[in-house]
Structure formats: structure tokens, C-alpha cells
Amino acid sequence: MFPSYYHSFGITKDNLVFIESPWRLNIFKLFKTFWNSESIDTAMVWKENVKTRFYLVSLQSGAIHPVVYQSDGFFAFHHINAYEEDGQVVVDVAGYDRVDVLFEMFKNPTGDIQGQNLGSATTRRYILPLNVEDAVSDQNLVTVQDSKAKAFLNGSVDGKPRIFCTPHHLTDGWVELPRINYRFNGEKFNYFYGVYASKGSGWTGIDTLTKVNVRNNSSICWSEEGMVPFEPIFVASPNSQDEDDGVILSTLLDKMEETQATLLILNAKDMQEVARVKFNTAGPFTPSFHGQWANESDKTHMF
Ligand SMILES: [Fe+2]
């Protein structure tokens, strides 16, 4: 009666990756929510002391991988990427150690709850070893080079080996709306792009676009006083070879001009501005989350 909330999933060449977090929908409360016309978050609960579990589902057979992968409880709206390397599944996400307080922050954006909630939000890498038959309990099963992620055999659950994972943090703090060069979806990759809040206030204080190098944890940023950027969308150059040969598209909200919307175009290599297009809107231009770009020949989403 407490299903996990899912916002996105990862996909490698062989597996889907689902992350079951302690953030659960209380079905009993859900009826009350509908009855009282309350918002759905009033039916969500953070299950204290419940671990987060990773499920690998075979794309070929639909079977769940017979190893129980767990970590300390965390939640992620957005997967960054996932891929397989050296017999392990690498899972990169924008994670929160707690998420229930995030919703308190949305309701009370000027409150002092912000710091405590986002202090534990980072983009992070979990690495899940696929074959654990020969594992011994004090051995870190992660062999992917240059990663601080760990995975240890830790008993069993219902007769299945239990692997406990700790992450490698890709950024020191909160970064959200992660996007990659989608040609590298399910593949080993170098870069993701996202937004963050330089003053540490998370969703309510987004002011910077960032390009993160996941190999060495370095980053390049773009920001402009008074502008609020949204999801950075990577568009590859025609016939590009390099992963970051292309542009980043982002919409900007102008804090001082509520009827002005800007499409910002950055060079993805160095995050320097290439061009911008300004639009005057009929009414106030409001914040957005996700974006979408489609070439003339692409099929687009129907929303
Ligand atoms: Fe989302």
C-alpha cells in the first residue's frame, strides 16, 4: 500500500534501471487527498530507515536481475545517464538524501528550511556489480577506474545476495535538470549539463547553467545577473564527432521584465554565449522545468 514514486528511469544497452526510494505514496491517504481536493504531495510519506533499492530489468527478457541492490535512503527525480562497464552498471542521478522537506520549501520558499534540505542533495554515481557469485563480504566490488563508488556484499534478502552501494559524488552540491548529448544515452560519457543555485537555495534560487565533466568532477558555468535559466538542452552540431561539439539551448526568465522570454544559445565546449533571441510575451513569462528541441525531420512529443 506504499508504492514508490518514479519520475524517470535509466536505460543501458541491456537493462532498464528503476530506483525505488523511501518516498512513497500512502494509498490510504490518497483517498482522503481526493476527497478533500488536496494536492497529491499530502499523500506522500518519507519512510524513515527504509533503504533505496535499485532494480535492473532485462530489456530482452523483462526479468528483474536476481541481486538486491540497496543504498542508504535517497530520492532522485532525474536520471542523468546509465551504462555498463567492466561487468558493472553505472547509474548517475541527481539525488536527494531527503525529499519531503523539499516540498516544505516549495510551500515556504523564504523559510529557513532550505539549507538543511539541500545540503545533502548532490549529483552522484552508484555502481552495481552484475555478477556477485564469488563475492566476499569485505571486498569492494567496484572496479570501474577512478570511481569512489563502493559496493559490498552484505548478507541476503529472500535468498538473494544483497549488495550495499555507496555513491561517488559528481558535484559537491545541488545540480538539477541534468541533460546529456543524447547520442551517449546508455553509453560511457563525459559531460552533463544542468542548473544550480549559486546561493544554495535550490529550486527557488536557480541562477546558473553548468557543464559538469563526470571524469574529473570539474565544471564550467554561465550566469547573468537577474536572469533565471532553465533546463539546458544539448543540440549536436551536424556531423559532430566530439561529445560536446554542439550548442546548449536554455530559456531565460528576466526577473525585472516579466513579459520578456529569452532563448539563450551557448557553445557547449566552453559555455560561452553564441546568440540569444528575445521574445516579448502577451503575459507574464513563468518559470519552466523541462524543455524540448526537435529538428525539422524529428518526431516530437505530443505535448
Ligand atoms: Fe522532471
Tab-separated table of C-alpha atoms and ligand atoms in Angstrom:
chain	number	residue	atom	x	y	z
A	1	MET	CA	0.000	0.000	0.000
A	2	PHE	CA	3.066	2.266	-0.228
A	3	PRO	CA	4.294	2.291	-3.839
A	4	SER	CA	7.387	4.323	-4.637
A	5	TYR	CA	7.115	7.466	-6.716
A	6	TYR	CA	9.016	7.312	-10.015
A	7	HIS	CA	9.891	10.352	-12.106
A	8	SER	CA	12.356	8.878	-14.619
A	9	PHE	CA	14.421	5.775	-15.263
A	10	GLY	CA	17.808	4.829	-16.667
A	11	ILE	CA	18.490	2.627	-19.667
A	12	THR	CA	21.656	0.778	-20.659
A	13	LYS	CA	22.170	-1.456	-23.676
A	14	ASP	CA	20.824	-4.447	-21.701
A	15	ASN	CA	18.816	-3.113	-18.772
A	16	LEU	CA	16.283	-0.636	-17.532
A	17	VAL	CA	17.246	0.929	-14.189
A	18	PHE	CA	14.489	1.771	-11.695
A	19	ILE	CA	15.190	3.373	-8.330
A	20	GLU	CA	12.703	2.553	-5.572
A	21	SER	CA	13.115	5.288	-2.971
A	22	PRO	CA	11.673	5.702	0.531
A	23	TRP	CA	9.404	8.439	-0.846
A	24	ARG	CA	6.110	6.561	-1.029
A	25	LEU	CA	2.521	7.199	-1.905
A	26	ASN	CA	0.243	6.334	1.006
A	27	ILE	CA	-2.750	4.788	-0.766
A	28	PHE	CA	-4.985	5.245	2.293
A	29	LYS	CA	-4.156	8.935	2.454
A	30	LEU	CA	-4.657	9.257	-1.288
A	31	PHE	CA	-8.416	8.695	-0.900
A	32	LYS	CA	-8.527	11.457	1.703
A	33	THR	CA	-6.499	13.662	-0.654
A	34	PHE	CA	-9.052	13.230	-3.442
A	35	TRP	CA	-11.956	13.608	-1.037
A	36	ASN	CA	-10.584	16.880	0.352
A	37	SER	CA	-9.315	18.168	-3.039
A	38	GLU	CA	-5.811	18.454	-1.596
A	39	SER	CA	-2.624	18.287	-3.649
A	40	ILE	CA	-1.102	14.837	-4.080
A	41	ASP	CA	2.020	15.596	-2.041
A	42	THR	CA	-0.124	15.443	1.111
A	43	ALA	CA	-0.381	11.679	0.459
A	44	MET	CA	3.390	11.231	0.095
A	45	VAL	CA	5.464	9.980	3.007
A	46	TRP	CA	9.199	9.612	3.542
A	47	LYS	CA	9.739	6.181	5.095
A	48	GLU	CA	12.388	6.628	7.760
A	49	ASN	CA	15.107	3.966	7.825
A	50	VAL	CA	13.922	2.417	4.542
A	51	LYS	CA	16.738	1.780	2.079
A	52	THR	CA	16.664	2.815	-1.542
A	53	ARG	CA	16.628	-0.163	-3.891
A	54	PHE	CA	17.839	-0.385	-7.483
A	55	TYR	CA	16.091	-2.725	-9.901
A	56	LEU	CA	17.739	-3.839	-13.119
A	57	VAL	CA	15.185	-5.135	-15.597
A	58	SER	CA	16.446	-7.036	-18.626
A	59	LEU	CA	15.413	-5.367	-21.873
A	60	GLN	CA	15.461	-8.764	-23.529
A	61	SER	CA	13.514	-10.918	-21.080
A	62	GLY	CA	11.819	-8.417	-18.760
A	63	ALA	CA	13.277	-10.314	-15.787
A	64	ILE	CA	14.480	-8.465	-12.694
A	65	HIS	CA	18.178	-9.064	-12.042
A	66	PRO	CA	18.464	-11.541	-9.127
A	67	VAL	CA	20.643	-9.344	-6.897
A	68	VAL	CA	19.170	-6.962	-4.321
A	69	TYR	CA	20.982	-3.639	-4.714
A	70	GLN	CA	20.464	-1.207	-1.857
A	71	SER	CA	21.862	2.070	-0.579
A	72	ASP	CA	21.075	4.485	2.205
A	73	GLY	CA	17.709	6.087	1.526
A	74	PHE	CA	17.730	8.757	-1.167
A	75	PHE	CA	15.433	10.010	-3.895
A	76	ALA	CA	16.031	11.248	-7.449
A	77	PHE	CA	13.677	12.953	-9.845
A	78	HIS	CA	16.131	12.762	-12.704
A	79	HIS	CA	18.487	10.134	-14.007
A	80	ILE	CA	21.493	11.647	-15.759
A	81	ASN	CA	22.667	8.562	-17.625
A	82	ALA	CA	23.355	4.858	-17.082
A	83	TYR	CA	25.696	2.446	-18.842
A	84	GLU	CA	27.527	-0.823	-18.401
A	85	GLU	CA	31.285	-1.027	-17.899
A	86	ASP	CA	33.519	-3.893	-16.822
A	87	GLY	CA	30.578	-6.058	-15.671
A	88	GLN	CA	29.024	-3.228	-13.662
A	89	VAL	CA	26.082	-0.900	-14.217
A	90	VAL	CA	26.946	2.763	-13.668
A	91	VAL	CA	23.923	4.825	-12.583
A	92	ASP	CA	24.187	8.624	-12.437
A	93	VAL	CA	21.358	10.636	-10.857
A	94	ALA	CA	20.543	13.999	-9.289
A	95	GLY	CA	19.945	12.710	-5.762
A	96	TYR	CA	18.405	13.965	-2.517
A	97	ASP	CA	19.081	12.339	0.826
A	98	ARG	CA	15.686	13.722	1.918
A	99	VAL	CA	12.908	14.906	-0.340
A	100	ASP	CA	9.924	15.520	1.920
A	101	VAL	CA	11.481	18.756	3.198
A	102	LEU	CA	11.825	19.885	-0.412
A	103	PHE	CA	8.068	20.209	-0.586
A	104	GLU	CA	8.013	22.185	2.626
A	105	MET	CA	10.428	24.548	0.884
A	106	PHE	CA	8.107	24.946	-2.114
A	107	LYS	CA	5.292	25.910	0.241
A	108	ASN	CA	7.503	28.282	2.222
A	109	PRO	CA	10.274	29.487	-0.127
A	110	THR	CA	11.585	32.151	2.251
A	111	GLY	CA	11.728	29.840	5.280
A	112	ASP	CA	14.943	28.656	6.885
A	113	ILE	CA	14.399	25.034	5.899
A	114	GLN	CA	16.324	25.439	2.641
A	115	GLY	CA	19.867	24.886	3.854
A	116	GLN	CA	19.200	21.679	5.758
A	117	ASN	CA	17.368	20.105	2.838
A	118	LEU	CA	19.743	20.899	0.025
A	119	GLY	CA	22.949	20.317	1.965
A	120	SER	CA	22.567	16.642	1.168
A	121	ALA	CA	21.495	16.972	-2.477
A	122	THR	CA	24.197	16.092	-4.995
A	123	THR	CA	24.566	14.517	-8.386
A	124	ARG	CA	26.028	11.113	-7.736
A	125	ARG	CA	27.142	7.831	-9.258
A	126	TYR	CA	26.143	4.398	-7.956
A	127	ILE	CA	27.838	1.346	-9.432
A	128	LEU	CA	26.084	-2.032	-9.365
A	129	PRO	CA	28.193	-5.171	-9.947
A	130	LEU	CA	26.285	-7.636	-12.126
A	131	ASN	CA	27.981	-10.898	-11.144
A	132	VAL	CA	28.477	-11.415	-7.419
A	133	GLU	CA	28.672	-15.226	-7.100
A	134	ASP	CA	32.288	-15.151	-5.936
A	135	ALA	CA	31.996	-12.016	-3.795
A	136	VAL	CA	33.240	-11.944	-0.214
A	137	SER	CA	31.797	-9.529	2.282
A	138	ASP	CA	34.751	-7.203	2.920
A	139	GLN	CA	35.645	-6.685	-0.733
A	140	ASN	CA	34.656	-3.555	-2.678
A	141	LEU	CA	33.150	-4.999	-5.854
A	142	VAL	CA	33.504	-1.750	-7.825
A	143	THR	CA	36.406	-1.982	-10.249
A	144	VAL	CA	35.446	0.880	-12.581
A	145	GLN	CA	38.515	3.110	-12.794
A	146	ASP	CA	38.721	6.424	-10.934
A	147	SER	CA	35.435	5.949	-9.100
A	148	LYS	CA	34.952	6.342	-5.372
A	149	ALA	CA	31.645	4.451	-5.533
A	150	LYS	CA	31.580	1.286	-3.439
A	151	ALA	CA	29.517	-1.910	-3.435
A	152	PHE	CA	29.833	-4.600	-0.762
A	153	LEU	CA	28.130	-7.938	-0.307
A	154	ASN	CA	26.025	-7.592	2.825
A	155	GLY	CA	24.004	-10.699	3.614
A	156	SER	CA	20.941	-11.688	1.648
A	157	VAL	CA	17.277	-10.821	1.197
A	158	ASP	CA	14.819	-13.657	0.485
A	159	GLY	CA	17.725	-15.892	-0.502
A	160	LYS	CA	19.150	-13.329	-2.951
A	161	PRO	CA	22.549	-11.686	-2.420
A	162	ARG	CA	22.269	-8.179	-1.011
A	163	ILE	CA	24.746	-5.611	-2.337
A	164	PHE	CA	25.030	-2.367	-0.401
A	165	CYS	CA	26.153	0.602	-2.504
A	166	THR	CA	27.629	3.978	-1.564
A	167	PRO	CA	27.931	6.689	-4.182
A	168	HIS	CA	30.671	8.706	-5.795
A	169	HIS	CA	29.544	12.338	-5.739
A	170	LEU	CA	29.820	14.020	-9.128
A	171	THR	CA	29.181	17.512	-7.749
A	172	ASP	CA	29.640	18.954	-4.272
A	173	GLY	CA	26.129	20.355	-4.176
A	174	TRP	CA	22.714	20.570	-5.756
A	175	VAL	CA	22.515	20.451	-9.567
A	176	GLU	CA	19.231	19.699	-11.321
A	177	LEU	CA	17.548	19.297	-14.708
A	178	PRO	CA	20.502	17.240	-15.980
A	179	ARG	CA	20.822	16.687	-19.725
A	180	ILE	CA	23.428	14.931	-21.862
A	181	ASN	CA	24.286	14.581	-25.519
A	182	TYR	CA	21.561	12.002	-26.087
A	183	ARG	CA	23.701	10.107	-28.604
A	184	PHE	CA	25.543	8.929	-25.468
A	185	ASN	CA	22.421	7.723	-23.670
A	186	GLY	CA	23.275	4.258	-22.304
A	187	GLU	CA	26.942	4.801	-23.215
A	188	LYS	CA	30.033	5.809	-21.292
A	189	PHE	CA	30.062	9.604	-21.399
A	190	ASN	CA	31.961	12.639	-20.187
A	191	TYR	CA	29.574	15.543	-19.713
A	192	PHE	CA	26.204	16.505	-18.386
A	193	TYR	CA	24.600	19.935	-18.291
A	194	GLY	CA	22.315	21.274	-15.577
A	195	VAL	CA	21.160	24.231	-13.490
A	196	TYR	CA	22.148	25.199	-9.995
A	197	ALA	CA	21.670	27.957	-7.431
A	198	SER	CA	24.890	29.783	-6.606
A	199	LYS	CA	23.466	30.977	-3.288
A	200	GLY	CA	22.499	27.454	-2.297
A	201	SER	CA	18.728	27.868	-2.315
A	202	GLY	CA	17.889	25.098	-4.770
A	203	TRP	CA	14.813	25.208	-6.982
A	204	THR	CA	13.785	28.653	-5.785
A	205	GLY	CA	17.182	30.232	-6.473
A	206	ILE	CA	18.289	28.850	-9.866
A	207	ASP	CA	20.705	31.351	-11.434
A	208	THR	CA	23.437	29.344	-13.189
A	209	LEU	CA	23.897	26.879	-16.042
A	210	THR	CA	26.681	24.359	-15.581
A	211	LYS	CA	28.575	21.795	-17.626
A	212	VAL	CA	29.984	19.018	-15.446
A	213	ASN	CA	32.815	16.728	-16.530
A	214	VAL	CA	31.983	13.417	-14.803
A	215	ARG	CA	35.511	12.081	-15.338
A	216	ASN	CA	37.232	14.681	-13.180
A	217	ASN	CA	34.317	16.465	-11.428
A	218	SER	CA	35.293	19.818	-12.966
A	219	SER	CA	32.660	22.250	-14.223
A	220	ILE	CA	32.179	25.345	-16.400
A	221	CYS	CA	29.360	27.788	-15.645
A	222	TRP	CA	27.294	30.510	-17.269
A	223	SER	CA	25.231	33.088	-15.401
A	224	GLU	CA	23.926	36.612	-15.855
A	225	GLU	CA	22.683	38.976	-13.180
A	226	GLY	CA	18.878	38.990	-12.949
A	227	MET	CA	18.362	36.026	-15.294
A	228	VAL	CA	16.910	32.631	-14.310
A	229	PRO	CA	17.957	29.845	-16.720
A	230	PHE	CA	16.108	26.569	-17.196
A	231	GLU	CA	16.902	23.115	-18.492
A	232	PRO	CA	19.981	23.199	-20.742
A	233	ILE	CA	19.298	21.172	-23.861
A	234	PHE	CA	22.252	19.872	-25.849
A	235	VAL	CA	21.912	20.036	-29.633
A	236	ALA	CA	24.770	18.394	-31.544
A	237	SER	CA	26.444	20.111	-34.477
A	238	PRO	CA	25.694	18.434	-37.816
A	239	ASN	CA	28.194	15.562	-38.312
A	240	SER	CA	29.713	16.182	-34.872
A	241	GLN	CA	32.334	13.777	-33.534
A	242	ASP	CA	33.143	15.147	-30.082
A	243	GLU	CA	30.596	14.563	-27.349
A	244	ASP	CA	30.428	18.299	-26.604
A	245	ASP	CA	30.515	19.556	-30.194
A	246	GLY	CA	27.238	21.450	-30.295
A	247	VAL	CA	25.192	24.112	-28.563
A	248	ILE	CA	23.219	24.409	-25.360
A	249	LEU	CA	19.718	25.864	-25.550
A	250	SER	CA	18.118	27.327	-22.447
A	251	THR	CA	15.236	29.691	-21.812
A	252	LEU	CA	15.874	32.676	-19.578
A	253	LEU	CA	13.377	34.348	-17.318
A	254	ASP	CA	14.160	38.018	-16.689
A	255	LYS	CA	13.428	38.874	-13.054
A	256	MET	CA	12.868	42.548	-13.927
A	257	GLU	CA	10.915	42.156	-17.214
A	258	GLU	CA	8.089	39.705	-16.675
A	259	THR	CA	6.920	39.803	-20.311
A	260	GLN	CA	10.320	39.016	-21.768
A	261	ALA	CA	11.381	35.480	-22.643
A	262	THR	CA	14.864	34.752	-23.965
A	263	LEU	CA	16.222	31.740	-25.819
A	264	LEU	CA	19.911	31.521	-24.923
A	265	ILE	CA	22.372	29.646	-27.134
A	266	LEU	CA	25.760	28.676	-25.699
A	267	ASN	CA	28.730	26.890	-27.213
A	268	ALA	CA	28.694	23.550	-25.333
A	269	LYS	CA	32.504	23.332	-25.365
A	270	ASP	CA	33.169	26.442	-23.293
A	271	MET	CA	29.661	27.593	-22.225
A	272	GLN	CA	30.232	30.960	-23.900
A	273	GLU	CA	27.284	32.754	-25.475
A	274	VAL	CA	26.792	32.289	-29.220
A	275	ALA	CA	23.497	34.148	-29.590
A	276	ARG	CA	20.206	34.951	-27.921
A	277	VAL	CA	16.680	35.549	-29.180
A	278	LYS	CA	14.339	37.781	-27.199
A	279	PHE	CA	10.574	37.390	-27.288
A	280	ASN	CA	8.008	39.768	-25.876
A	281	THR	CA	5.159	37.767	-24.430
A	282	ALA	CA	1.496	38.742	-24.098
A	283	GLY	CA	1.515	37.984	-20.373
A	284	PRO	CA	3.998	37.194	-17.607
A	285	PHE	CA	6.556	34.557	-18.612
A	286	THR	CA	6.609	31.976	-15.829
A	287	PRO	CA	9.314	29.518	-14.744
A	288	SER	CA	9.547	26.206	-16.566
A	289	PHE	CA	11.259	22.920	-15.808
A	290	HIS	CA	11.868	20.799	-18.875
A	291	GLY	CA	12.368	21.764	-22.495
A	292	GLN	CA	12.443	20.014	-25.811
A	293	TRP	CA	14.204	20.645	-29.094
A	294	ALA	CA	13.345	18.906	-32.342
A	295	ASN	CA	14.902	19.150	-35.766
A	296	GLU	CA	12.550	19.671	-38.707
A	297	SER	CA	12.705	15.974	-39.553
A	298	ASP	CA	12.324	14.710	-35.961
A	299	LYS	CA	9.177	13.293	-34.492
A	300	THR	CA	8.265	15.410	-31.479
A	301	HIS	CA	6.424	14.644	-28.308
A	302	MET	CA	2.693	15.124	-28.464
A	303	PHE	CA	2.587	17.520	-25.566
B	1	FE	FE	11.338	16.159	-14.399
